[in-house]
Backbone as a printed PyTorch tensor [residue, N CA C, xyz], in Angstrom:
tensor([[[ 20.6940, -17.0200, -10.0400],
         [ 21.8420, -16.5670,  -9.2930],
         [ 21.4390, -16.0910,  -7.8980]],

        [[ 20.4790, -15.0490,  -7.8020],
         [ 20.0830, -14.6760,  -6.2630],
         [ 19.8040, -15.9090,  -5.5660]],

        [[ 18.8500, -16.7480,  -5.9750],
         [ 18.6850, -18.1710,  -4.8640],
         [ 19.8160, -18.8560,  -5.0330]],

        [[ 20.8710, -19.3190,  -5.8690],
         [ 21.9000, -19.8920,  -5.2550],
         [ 22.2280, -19.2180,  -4.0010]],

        [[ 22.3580, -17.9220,  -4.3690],
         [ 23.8250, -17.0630,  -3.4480],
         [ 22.9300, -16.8770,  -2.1940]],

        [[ 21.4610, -17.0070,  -2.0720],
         [ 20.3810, -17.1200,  -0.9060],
         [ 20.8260, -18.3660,  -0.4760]],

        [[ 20.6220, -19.4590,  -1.0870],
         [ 20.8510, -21.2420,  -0.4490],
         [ 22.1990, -21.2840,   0.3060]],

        [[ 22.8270, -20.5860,  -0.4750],
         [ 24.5110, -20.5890,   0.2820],
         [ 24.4120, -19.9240,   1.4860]],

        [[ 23.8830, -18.5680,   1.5630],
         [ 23.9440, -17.8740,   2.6330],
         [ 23.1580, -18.5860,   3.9080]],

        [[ 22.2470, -19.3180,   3.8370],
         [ 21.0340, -19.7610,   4.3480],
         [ 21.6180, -21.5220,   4.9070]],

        [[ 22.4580, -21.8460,   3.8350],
         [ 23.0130, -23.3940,   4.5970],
         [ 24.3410, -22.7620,   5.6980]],

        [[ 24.9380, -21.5510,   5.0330],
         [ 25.9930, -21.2430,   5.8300],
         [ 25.5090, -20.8460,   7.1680]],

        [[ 24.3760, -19.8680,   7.9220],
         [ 23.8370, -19.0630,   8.4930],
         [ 23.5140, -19.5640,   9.7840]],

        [[ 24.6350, -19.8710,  10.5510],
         [ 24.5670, -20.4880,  11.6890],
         [ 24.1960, -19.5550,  12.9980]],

        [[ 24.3400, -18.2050,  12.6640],
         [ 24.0300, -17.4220,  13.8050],
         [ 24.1040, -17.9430,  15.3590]],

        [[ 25.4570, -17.9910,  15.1820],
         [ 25.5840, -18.7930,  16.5820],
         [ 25.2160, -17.6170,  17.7080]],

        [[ 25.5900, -16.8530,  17.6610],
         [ 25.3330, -15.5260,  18.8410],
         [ 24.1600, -15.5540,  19.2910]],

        [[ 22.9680, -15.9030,  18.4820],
         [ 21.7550, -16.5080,  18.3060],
         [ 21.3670, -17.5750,  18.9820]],

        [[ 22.0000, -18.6880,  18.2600],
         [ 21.8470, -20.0880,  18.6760],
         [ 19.8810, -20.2020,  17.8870]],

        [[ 19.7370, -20.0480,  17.0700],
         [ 18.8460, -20.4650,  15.7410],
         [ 19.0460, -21.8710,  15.2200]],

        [[ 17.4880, -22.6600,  15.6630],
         [ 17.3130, -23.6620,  15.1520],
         [ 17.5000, -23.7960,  13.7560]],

        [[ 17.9270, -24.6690,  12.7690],
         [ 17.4860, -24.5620,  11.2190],
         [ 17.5850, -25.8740,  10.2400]],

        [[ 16.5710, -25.6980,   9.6390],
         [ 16.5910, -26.9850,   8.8100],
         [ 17.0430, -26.7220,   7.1560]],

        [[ 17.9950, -27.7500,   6.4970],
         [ 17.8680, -26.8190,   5.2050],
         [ 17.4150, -28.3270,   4.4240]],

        [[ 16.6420, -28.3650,   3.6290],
         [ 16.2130, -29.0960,   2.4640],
         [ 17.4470, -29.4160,   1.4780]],

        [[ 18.1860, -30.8600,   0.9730],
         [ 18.9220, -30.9290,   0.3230],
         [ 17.9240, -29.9740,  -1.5130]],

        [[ 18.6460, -29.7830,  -2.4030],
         [ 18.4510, -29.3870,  -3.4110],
         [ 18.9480, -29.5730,  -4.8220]],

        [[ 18.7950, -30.7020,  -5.3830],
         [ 20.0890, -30.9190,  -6.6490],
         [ 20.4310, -29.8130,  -7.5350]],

        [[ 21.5030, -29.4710,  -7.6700],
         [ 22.1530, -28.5740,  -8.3360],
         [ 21.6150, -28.4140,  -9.8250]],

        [[ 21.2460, -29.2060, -10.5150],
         [ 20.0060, -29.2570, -11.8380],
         [ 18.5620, -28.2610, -11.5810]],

        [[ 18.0460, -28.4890, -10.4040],
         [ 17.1520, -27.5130, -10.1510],
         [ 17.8400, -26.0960,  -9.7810]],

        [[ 17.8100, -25.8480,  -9.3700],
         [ 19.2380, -24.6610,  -8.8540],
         [ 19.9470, -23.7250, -10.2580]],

        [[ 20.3670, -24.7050, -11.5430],
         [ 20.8160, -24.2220, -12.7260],
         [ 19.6420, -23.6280, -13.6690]],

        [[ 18.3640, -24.6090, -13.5470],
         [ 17.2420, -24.3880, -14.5060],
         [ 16.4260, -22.9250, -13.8910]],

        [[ 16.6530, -22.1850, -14.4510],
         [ 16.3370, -20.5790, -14.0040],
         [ 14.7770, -20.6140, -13.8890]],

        [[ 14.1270, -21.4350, -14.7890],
         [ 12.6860, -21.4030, -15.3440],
         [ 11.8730, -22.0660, -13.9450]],

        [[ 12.3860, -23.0430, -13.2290],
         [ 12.0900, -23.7890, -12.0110],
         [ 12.2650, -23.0240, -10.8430]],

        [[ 11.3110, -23.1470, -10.1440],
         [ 11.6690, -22.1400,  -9.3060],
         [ 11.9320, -22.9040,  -8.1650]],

        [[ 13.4760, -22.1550,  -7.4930],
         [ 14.2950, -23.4440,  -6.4120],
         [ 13.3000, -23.4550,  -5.1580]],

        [[ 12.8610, -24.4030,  -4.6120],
         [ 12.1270, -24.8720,  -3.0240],
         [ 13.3560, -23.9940,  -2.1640]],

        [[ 13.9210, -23.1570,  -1.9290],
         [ 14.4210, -22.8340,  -0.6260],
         [ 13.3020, -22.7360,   0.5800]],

        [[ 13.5660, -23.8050,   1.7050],
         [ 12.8570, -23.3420,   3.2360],
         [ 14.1700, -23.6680,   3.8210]],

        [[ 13.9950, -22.9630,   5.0530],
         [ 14.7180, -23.0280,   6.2610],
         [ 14.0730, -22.4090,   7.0530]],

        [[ 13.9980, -23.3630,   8.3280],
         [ 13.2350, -22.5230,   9.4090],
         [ 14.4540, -21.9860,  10.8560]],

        [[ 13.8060, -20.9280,  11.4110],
         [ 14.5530, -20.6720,  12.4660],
         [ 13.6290, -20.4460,  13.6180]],

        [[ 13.7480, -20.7370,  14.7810],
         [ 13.6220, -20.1120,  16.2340],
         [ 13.8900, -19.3340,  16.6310]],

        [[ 13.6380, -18.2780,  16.8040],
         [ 13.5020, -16.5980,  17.9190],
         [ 13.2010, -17.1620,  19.4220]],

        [[ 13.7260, -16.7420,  20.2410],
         [ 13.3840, -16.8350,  21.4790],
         [ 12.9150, -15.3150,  21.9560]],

        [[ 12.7460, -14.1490,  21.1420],
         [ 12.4210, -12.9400,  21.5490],
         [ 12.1450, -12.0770,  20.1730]],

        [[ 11.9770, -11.0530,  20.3110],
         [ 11.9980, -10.0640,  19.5140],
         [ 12.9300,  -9.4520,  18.7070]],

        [[ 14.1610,  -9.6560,  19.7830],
         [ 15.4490,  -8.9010,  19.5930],
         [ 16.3670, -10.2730,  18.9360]],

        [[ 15.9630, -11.1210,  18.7440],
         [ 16.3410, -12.0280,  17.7860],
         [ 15.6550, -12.5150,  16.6110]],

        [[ 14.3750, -11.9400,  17.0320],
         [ 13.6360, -11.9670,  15.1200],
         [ 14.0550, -11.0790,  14.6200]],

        [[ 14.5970,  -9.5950,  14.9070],
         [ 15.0950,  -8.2840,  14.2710],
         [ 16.5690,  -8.7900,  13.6720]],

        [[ 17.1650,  -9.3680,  14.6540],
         [ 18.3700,  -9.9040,  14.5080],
         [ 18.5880, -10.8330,  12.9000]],

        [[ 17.5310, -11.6250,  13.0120],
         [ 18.0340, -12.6210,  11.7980],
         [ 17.2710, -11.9500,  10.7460]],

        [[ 16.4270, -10.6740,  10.5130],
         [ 16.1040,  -9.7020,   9.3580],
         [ 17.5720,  -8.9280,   9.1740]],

        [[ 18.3170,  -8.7240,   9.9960],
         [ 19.3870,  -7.6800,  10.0020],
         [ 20.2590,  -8.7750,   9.0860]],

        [[ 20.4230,  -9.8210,   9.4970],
         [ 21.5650, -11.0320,   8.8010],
         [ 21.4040, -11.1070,   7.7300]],

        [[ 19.5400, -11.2110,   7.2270],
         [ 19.2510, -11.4820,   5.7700],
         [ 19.4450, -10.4280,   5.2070]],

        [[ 19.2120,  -9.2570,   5.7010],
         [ 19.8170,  -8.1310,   5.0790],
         [ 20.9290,  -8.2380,   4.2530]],

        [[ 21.9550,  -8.2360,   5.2100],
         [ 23.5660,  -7.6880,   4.6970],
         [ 23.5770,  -9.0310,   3.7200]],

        [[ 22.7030, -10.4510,   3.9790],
         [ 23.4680, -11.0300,   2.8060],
         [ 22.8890, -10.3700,   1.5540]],

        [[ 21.7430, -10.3460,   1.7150],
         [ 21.4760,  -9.7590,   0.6310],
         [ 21.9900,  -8.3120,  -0.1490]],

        [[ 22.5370,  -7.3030,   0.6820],
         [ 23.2450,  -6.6510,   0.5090],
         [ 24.5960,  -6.8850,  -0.6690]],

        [[ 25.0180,  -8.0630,   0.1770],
         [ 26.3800,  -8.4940,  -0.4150],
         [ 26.2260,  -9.3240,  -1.5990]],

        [[ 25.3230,  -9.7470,  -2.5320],
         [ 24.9150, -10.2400,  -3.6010],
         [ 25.1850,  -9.2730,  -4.8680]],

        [[ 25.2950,  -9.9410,  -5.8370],
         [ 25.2440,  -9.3410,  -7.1830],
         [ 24.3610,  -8.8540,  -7.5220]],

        [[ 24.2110,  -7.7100,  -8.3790],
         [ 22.9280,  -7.2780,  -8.9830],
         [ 21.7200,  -8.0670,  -9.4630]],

        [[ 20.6520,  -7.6650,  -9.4910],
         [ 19.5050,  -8.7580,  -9.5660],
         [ 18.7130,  -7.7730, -10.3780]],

        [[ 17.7170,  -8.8160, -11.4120],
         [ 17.3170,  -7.9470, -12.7650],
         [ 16.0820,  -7.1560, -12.4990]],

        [[ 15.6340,  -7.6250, -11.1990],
         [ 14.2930,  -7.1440, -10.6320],
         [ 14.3740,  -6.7640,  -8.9110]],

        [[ 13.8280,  -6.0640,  -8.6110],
         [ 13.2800,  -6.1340,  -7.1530],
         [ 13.5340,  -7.3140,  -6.5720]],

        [[ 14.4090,  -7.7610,  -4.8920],
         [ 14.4210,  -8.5150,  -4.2450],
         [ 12.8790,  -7.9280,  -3.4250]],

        [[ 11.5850,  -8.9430,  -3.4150],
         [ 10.5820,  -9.0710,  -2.7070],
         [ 10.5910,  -9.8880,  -2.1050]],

        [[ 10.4500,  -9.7910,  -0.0430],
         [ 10.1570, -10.5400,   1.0760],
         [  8.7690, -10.6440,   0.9020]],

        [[  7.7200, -11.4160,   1.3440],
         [  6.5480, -11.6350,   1.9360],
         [  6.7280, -12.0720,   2.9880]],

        [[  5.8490, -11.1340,   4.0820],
         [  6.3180, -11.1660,   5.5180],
         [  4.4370, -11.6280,   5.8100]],

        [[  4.6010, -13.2010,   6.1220],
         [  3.1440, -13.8440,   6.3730],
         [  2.9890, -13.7070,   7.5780]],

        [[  2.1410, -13.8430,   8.4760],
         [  1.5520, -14.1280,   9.8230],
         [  0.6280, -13.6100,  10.6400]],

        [[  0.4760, -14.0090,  11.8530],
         [ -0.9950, -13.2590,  12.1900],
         [ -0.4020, -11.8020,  13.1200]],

        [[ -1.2800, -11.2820,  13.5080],
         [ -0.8520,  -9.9960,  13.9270],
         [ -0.0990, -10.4560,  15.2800]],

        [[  1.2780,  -9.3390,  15.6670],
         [  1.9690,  -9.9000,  16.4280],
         [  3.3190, -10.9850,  16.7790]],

        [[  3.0950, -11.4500,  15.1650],
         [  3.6860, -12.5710,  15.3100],
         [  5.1790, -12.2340,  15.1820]],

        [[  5.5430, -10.6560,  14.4790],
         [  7.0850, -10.7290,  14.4160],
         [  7.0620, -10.0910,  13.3690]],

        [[  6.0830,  -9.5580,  12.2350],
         [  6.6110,  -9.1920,  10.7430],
         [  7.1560,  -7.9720,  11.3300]],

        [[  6.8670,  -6.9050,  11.7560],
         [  7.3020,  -5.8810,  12.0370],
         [  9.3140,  -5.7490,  12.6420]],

        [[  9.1170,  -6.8400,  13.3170],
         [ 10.3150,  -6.6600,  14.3110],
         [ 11.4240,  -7.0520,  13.0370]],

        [[ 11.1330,  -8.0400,  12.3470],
         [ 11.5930,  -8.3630,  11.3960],
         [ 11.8020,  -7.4070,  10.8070]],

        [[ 10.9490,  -6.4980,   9.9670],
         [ 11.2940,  -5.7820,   8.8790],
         [ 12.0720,  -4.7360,   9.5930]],

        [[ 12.0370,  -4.1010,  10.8160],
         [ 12.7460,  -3.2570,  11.6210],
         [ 14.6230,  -3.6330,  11.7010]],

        [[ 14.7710,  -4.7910,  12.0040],
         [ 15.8790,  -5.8450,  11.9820],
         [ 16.7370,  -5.4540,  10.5190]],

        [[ 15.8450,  -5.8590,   9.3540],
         [ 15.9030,  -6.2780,   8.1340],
         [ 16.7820,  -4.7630,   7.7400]],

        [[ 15.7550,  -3.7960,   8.2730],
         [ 16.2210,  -2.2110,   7.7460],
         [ 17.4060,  -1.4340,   8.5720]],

        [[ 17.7410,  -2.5310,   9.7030],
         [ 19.0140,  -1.8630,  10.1670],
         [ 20.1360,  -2.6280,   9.6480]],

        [[ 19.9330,  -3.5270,   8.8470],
         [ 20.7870,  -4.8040,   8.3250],
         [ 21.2470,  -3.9540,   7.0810]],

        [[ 20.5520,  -2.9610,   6.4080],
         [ 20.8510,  -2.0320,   5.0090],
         [ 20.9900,  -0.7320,   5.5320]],

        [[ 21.5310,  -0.9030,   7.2510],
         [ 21.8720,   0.2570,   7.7260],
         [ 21.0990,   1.8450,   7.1750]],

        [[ 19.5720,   1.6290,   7.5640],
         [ 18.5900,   2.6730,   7.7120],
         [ 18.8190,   2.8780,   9.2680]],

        [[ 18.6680,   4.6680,   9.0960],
         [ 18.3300,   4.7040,  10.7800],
         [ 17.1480,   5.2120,  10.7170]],

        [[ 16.0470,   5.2410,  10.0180],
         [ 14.8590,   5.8030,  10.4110],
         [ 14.2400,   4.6770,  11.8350]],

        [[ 13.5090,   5.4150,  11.9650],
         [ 12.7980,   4.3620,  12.8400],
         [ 11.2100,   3.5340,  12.6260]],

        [[ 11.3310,   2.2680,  11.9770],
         [ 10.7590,   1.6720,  10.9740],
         [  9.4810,   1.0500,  12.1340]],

        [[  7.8140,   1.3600,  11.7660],
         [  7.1200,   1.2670,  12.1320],
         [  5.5700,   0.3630,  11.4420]],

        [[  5.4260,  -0.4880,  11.6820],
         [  4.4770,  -0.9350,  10.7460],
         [  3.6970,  -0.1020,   9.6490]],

        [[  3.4470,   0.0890,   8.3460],
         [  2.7060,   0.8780,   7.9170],
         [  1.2100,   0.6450,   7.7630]],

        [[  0.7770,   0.1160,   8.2680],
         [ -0.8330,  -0.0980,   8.6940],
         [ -1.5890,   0.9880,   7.9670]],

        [[ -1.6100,   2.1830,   8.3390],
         [ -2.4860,   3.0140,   7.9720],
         [ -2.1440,   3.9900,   6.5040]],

        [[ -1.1170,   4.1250,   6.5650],
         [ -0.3500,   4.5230,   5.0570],
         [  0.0820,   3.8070,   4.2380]],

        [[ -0.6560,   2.2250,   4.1130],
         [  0.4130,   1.1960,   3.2820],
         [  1.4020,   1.2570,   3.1910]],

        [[  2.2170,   2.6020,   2.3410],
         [  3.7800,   1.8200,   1.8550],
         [  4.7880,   3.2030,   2.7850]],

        [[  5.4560,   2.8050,   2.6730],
         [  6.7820,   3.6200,   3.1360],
         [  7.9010,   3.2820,   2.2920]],

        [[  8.7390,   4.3120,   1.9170],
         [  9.7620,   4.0880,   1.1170],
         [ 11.1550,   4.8650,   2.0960]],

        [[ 12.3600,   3.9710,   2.0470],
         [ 13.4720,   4.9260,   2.8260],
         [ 14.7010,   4.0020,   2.0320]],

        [[ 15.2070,   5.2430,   2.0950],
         [ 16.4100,   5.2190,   1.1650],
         [ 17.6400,   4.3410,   1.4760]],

        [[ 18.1150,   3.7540,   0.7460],
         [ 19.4380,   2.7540,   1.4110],
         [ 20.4880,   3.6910,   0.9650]],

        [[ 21.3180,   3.6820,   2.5020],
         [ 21.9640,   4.6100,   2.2140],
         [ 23.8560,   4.0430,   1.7840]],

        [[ 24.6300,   4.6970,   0.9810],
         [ 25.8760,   3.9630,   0.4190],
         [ 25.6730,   2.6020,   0.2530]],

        [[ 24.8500,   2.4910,  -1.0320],
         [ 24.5370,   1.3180,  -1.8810],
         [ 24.8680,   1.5170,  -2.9540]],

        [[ 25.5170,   0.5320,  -4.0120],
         [ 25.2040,   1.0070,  -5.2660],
         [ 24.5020,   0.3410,  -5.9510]],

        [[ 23.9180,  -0.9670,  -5.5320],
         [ 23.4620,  -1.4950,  -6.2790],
         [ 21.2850,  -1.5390,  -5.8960]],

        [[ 21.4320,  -1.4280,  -4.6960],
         [ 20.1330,  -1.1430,  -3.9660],
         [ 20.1310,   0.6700,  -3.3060]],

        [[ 18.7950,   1.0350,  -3.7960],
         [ 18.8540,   2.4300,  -3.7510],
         [ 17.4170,   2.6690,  -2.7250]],

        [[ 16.4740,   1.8620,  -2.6740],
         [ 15.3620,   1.7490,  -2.3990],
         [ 14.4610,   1.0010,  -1.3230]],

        [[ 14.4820,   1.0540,   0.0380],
         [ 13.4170,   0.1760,   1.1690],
         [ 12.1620,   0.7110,   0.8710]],

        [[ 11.2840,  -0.7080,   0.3700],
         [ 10.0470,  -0.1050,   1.0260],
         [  9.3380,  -1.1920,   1.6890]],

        [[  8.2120,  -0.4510,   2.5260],
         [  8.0000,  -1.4070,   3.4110],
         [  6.2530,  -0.8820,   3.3280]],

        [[  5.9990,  -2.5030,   3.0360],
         [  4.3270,  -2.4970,   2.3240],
         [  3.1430,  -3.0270,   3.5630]],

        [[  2.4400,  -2.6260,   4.0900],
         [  1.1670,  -3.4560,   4.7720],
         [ -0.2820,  -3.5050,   3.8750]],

        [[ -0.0450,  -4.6080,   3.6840],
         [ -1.5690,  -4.7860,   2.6920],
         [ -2.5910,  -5.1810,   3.6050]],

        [[ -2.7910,  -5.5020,   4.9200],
         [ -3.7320,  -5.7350,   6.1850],
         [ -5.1310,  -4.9870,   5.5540]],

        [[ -4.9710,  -3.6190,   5.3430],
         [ -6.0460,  -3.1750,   5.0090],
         [ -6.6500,  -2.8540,   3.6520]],

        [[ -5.7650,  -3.6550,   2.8020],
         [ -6.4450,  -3.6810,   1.4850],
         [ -7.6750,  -4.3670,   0.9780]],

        [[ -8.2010,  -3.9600,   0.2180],
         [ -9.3530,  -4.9410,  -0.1970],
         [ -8.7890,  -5.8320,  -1.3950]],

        [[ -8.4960,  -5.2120,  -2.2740],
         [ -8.2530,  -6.2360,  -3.4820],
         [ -6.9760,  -5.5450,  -3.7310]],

        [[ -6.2830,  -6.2970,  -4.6840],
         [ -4.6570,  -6.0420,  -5.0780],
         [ -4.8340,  -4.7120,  -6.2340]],

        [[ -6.1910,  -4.2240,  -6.6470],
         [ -6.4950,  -3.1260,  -7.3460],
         [ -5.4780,  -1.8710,  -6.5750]],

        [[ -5.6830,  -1.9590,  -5.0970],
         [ -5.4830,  -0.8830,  -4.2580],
         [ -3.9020,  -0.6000,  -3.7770]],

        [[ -3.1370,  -1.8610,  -4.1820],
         [ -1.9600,  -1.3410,  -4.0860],
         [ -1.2050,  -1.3610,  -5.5840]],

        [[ -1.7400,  -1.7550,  -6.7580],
         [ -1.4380,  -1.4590,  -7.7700],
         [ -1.6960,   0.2600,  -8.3300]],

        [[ -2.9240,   0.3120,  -7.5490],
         [ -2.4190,   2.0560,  -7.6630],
         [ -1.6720,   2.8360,  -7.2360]],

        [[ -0.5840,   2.2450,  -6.3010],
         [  0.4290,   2.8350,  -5.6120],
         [  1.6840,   3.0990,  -6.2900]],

        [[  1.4430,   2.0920,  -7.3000],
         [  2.8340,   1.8550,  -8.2620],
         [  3.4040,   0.5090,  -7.9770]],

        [[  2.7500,  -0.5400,  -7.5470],
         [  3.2900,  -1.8910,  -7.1230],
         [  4.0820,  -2.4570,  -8.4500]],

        [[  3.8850,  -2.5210,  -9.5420],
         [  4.1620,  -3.2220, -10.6320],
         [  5.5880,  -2.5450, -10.9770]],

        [[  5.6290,  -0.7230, -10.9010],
         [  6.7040,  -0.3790, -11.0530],
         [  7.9840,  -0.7750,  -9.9100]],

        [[  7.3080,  -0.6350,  -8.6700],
         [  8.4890,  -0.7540,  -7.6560],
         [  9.2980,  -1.9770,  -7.7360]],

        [[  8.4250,  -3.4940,  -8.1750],
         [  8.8680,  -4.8280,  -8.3030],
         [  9.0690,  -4.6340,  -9.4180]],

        [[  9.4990,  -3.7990, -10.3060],
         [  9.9510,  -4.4340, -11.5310],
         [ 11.8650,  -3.4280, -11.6560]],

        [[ 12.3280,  -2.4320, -10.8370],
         [ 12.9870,  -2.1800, -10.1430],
         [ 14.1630,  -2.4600,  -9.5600]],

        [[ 15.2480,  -2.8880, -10.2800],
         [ 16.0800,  -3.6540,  -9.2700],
         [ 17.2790,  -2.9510,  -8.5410]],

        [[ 16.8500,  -2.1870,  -8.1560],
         [ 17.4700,  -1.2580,  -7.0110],
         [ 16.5020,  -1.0890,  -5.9780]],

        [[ 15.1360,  -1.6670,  -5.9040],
         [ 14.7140,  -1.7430,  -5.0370],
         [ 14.4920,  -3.2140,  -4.2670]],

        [[ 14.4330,  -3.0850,  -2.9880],
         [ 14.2530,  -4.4560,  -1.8160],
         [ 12.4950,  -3.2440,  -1.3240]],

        [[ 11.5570,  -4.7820,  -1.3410],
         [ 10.4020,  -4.4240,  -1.0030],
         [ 10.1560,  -5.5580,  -0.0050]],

        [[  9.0990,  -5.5650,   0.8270],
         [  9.3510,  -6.0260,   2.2190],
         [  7.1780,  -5.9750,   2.4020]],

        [[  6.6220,  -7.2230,   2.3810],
         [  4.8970,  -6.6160,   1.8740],
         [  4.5020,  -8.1590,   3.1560]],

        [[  4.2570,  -6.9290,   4.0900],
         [  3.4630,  -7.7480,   5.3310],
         [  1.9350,  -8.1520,   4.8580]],

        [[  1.3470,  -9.3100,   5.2050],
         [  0.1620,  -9.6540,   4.7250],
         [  0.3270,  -9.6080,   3.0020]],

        [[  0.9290, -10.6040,   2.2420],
         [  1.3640, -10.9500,   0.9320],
         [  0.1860, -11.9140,   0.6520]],

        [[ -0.3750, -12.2750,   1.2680],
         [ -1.6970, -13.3320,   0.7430],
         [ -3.1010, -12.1270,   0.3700]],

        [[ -2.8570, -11.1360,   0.3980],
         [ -3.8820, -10.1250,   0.4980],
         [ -3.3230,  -9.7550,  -1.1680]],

        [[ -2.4070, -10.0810,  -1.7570],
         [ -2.2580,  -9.6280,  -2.9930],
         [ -1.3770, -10.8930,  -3.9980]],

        [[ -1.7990, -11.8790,  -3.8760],
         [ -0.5090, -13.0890,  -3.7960],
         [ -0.7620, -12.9020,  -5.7540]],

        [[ -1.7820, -12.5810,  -5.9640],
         [ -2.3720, -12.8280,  -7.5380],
         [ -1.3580, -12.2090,  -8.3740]],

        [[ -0.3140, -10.8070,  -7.3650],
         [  0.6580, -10.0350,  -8.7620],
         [  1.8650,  -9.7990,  -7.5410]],

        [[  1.8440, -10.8700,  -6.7950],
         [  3.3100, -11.1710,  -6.0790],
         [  4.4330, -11.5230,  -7.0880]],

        [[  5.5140, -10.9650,  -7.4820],
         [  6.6250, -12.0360,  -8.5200],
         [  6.7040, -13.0180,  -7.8180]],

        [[  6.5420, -14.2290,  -8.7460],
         [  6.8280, -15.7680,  -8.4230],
         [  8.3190, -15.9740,  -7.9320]],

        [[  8.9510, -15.0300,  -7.7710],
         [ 10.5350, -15.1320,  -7.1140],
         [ 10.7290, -14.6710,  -5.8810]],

        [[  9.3890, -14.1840,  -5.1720],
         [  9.5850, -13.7300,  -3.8400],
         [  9.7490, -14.6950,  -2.7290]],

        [[ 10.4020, -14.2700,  -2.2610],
         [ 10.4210, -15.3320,  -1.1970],
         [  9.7730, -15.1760,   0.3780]],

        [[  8.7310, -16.1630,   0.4430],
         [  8.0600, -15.8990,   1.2040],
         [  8.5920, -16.1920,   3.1680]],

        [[  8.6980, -15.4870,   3.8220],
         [  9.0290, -15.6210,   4.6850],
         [  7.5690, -15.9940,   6.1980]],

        [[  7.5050, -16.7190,   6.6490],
         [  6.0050, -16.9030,   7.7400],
         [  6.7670, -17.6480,   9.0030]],

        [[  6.0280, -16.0370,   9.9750],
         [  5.8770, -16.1060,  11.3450],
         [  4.4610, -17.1940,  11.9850]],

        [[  5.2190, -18.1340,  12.9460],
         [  3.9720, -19.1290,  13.5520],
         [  4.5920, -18.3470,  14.8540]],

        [[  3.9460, -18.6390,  15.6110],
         [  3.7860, -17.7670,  17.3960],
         [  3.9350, -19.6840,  18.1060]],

        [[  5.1260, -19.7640,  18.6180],
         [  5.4330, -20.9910,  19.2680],
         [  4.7240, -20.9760,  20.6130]],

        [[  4.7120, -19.2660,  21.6420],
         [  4.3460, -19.4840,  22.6670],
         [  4.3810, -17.6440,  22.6980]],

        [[  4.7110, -16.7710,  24.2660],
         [  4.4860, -15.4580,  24.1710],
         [  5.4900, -14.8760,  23.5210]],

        [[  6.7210, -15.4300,  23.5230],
         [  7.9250, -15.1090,  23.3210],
         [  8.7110, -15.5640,  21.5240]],

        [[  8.7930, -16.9840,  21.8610],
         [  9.2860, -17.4410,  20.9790],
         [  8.6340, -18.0070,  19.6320]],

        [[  8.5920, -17.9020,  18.3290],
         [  8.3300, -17.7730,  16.8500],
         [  8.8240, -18.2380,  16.0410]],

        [[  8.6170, -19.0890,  15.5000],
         [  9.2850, -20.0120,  14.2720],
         [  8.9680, -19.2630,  13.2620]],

        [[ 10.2410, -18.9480,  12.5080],
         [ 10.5180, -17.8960,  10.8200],
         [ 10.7800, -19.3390,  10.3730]],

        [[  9.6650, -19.4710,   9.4500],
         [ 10.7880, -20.3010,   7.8430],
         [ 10.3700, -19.4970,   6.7900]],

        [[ 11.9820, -19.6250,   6.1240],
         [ 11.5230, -18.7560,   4.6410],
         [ 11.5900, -20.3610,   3.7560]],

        [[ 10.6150, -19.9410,   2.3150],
         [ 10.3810, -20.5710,   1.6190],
         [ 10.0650, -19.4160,   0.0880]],

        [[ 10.5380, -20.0510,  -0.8860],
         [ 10.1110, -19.2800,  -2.2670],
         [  8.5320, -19.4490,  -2.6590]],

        [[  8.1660, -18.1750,  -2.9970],
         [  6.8600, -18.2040,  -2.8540],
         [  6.2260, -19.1080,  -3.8430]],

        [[  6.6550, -19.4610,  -4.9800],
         [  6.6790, -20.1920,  -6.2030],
         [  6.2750, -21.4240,  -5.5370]],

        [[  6.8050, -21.8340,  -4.5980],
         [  5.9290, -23.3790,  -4.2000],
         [  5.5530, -23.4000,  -3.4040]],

        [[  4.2660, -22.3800,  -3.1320],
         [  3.3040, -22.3590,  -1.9050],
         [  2.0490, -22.6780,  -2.4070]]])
């Protein structure tokens, strides 16, 4: 059910105000029904700035917002090299679930947790940097297994290849490429077929 109501949001998601490149992959509705398969969603988009990579985290937000309950944790993996946008993104993403903290990479404290506020079905942001982990030992002592298993929580885990071994196979992986100084190609894709 979440990746249908993702595919829908994602073929609909024209962000014209934007003007976002996007490609969507046809998908037969047989894959899509079989829960056990995990659906190929990619779509890529173009940023021409910053303030439009925040922008299309804020969009994925509210859809996700506006979805039905989900039996587990909605988990982003926010891939790329330093710079490339995870931050602006997850900043975007957390004003999209209408947080006003002011959301800062967590580099040196791994996780941050902030509250979604008038939700009922999501109660929980957190926002993960595994950059400086060594092995996935180190954020399993944080409580990783509990937070993704959670479904009032949305978790958001910059550098996801640093722990990909106890990622849920339902995350959907999102990766920043750096086109030039400015502009950044986002495609999301389910992490399940990476």
């Amino acid at each position: 059910m979440f990746f249908e109501l993702l595919i829908r949001f994602l073929a609909s998601c024209k962000l014209s105000v934007i003007a976002f490149s996007h490609k969507i992959l046809t998908i037969p509705y047989s894959i899509l029904k079989n829960k056990s398969t995990l659906c190929p969603v990619e779509n890529k988009y173009t940023t021409k700035n910053f303030k439009e990579t925040q922008k299309l985290g804020k969009e994925l937000a509210k859809k996700i917002l506006s979805m039905p309950p989900v039996s587990a944790a909605v988990v982003l993996g926010l891939q790329g090299e330093l710079g490339s946008g995870k931050t602006s993104f997850a900043q975007g993403f957390a004003k999209g679930l209408k947080i006003k903290e002011k959301i800062l990479s967590p580099t040196f404290v791994i996780m941050k947790r902030f509250k979604i506020p008038a939700n009922s079905k999501f109660e929980n942001f957190y926002h993960i940097d595994c950059y400086r982990l060594k092995n996935e030992k180190d954020i399993l002592e944080l409580g990783f297994k509990k937070i993704i298993l959670n479904p009032k929580n949305i978790v958001a885990v910059e550098w996801p290849e640093r722990i990909k071994g106890i990622l849920p196979k339902n995350a959907i992986l999102i990766n920043f490429k750096f086109i030039d100084e400015n502009k950044r190609e986002i495609e999301l894709i389910n992490y399940g077929t990476t």
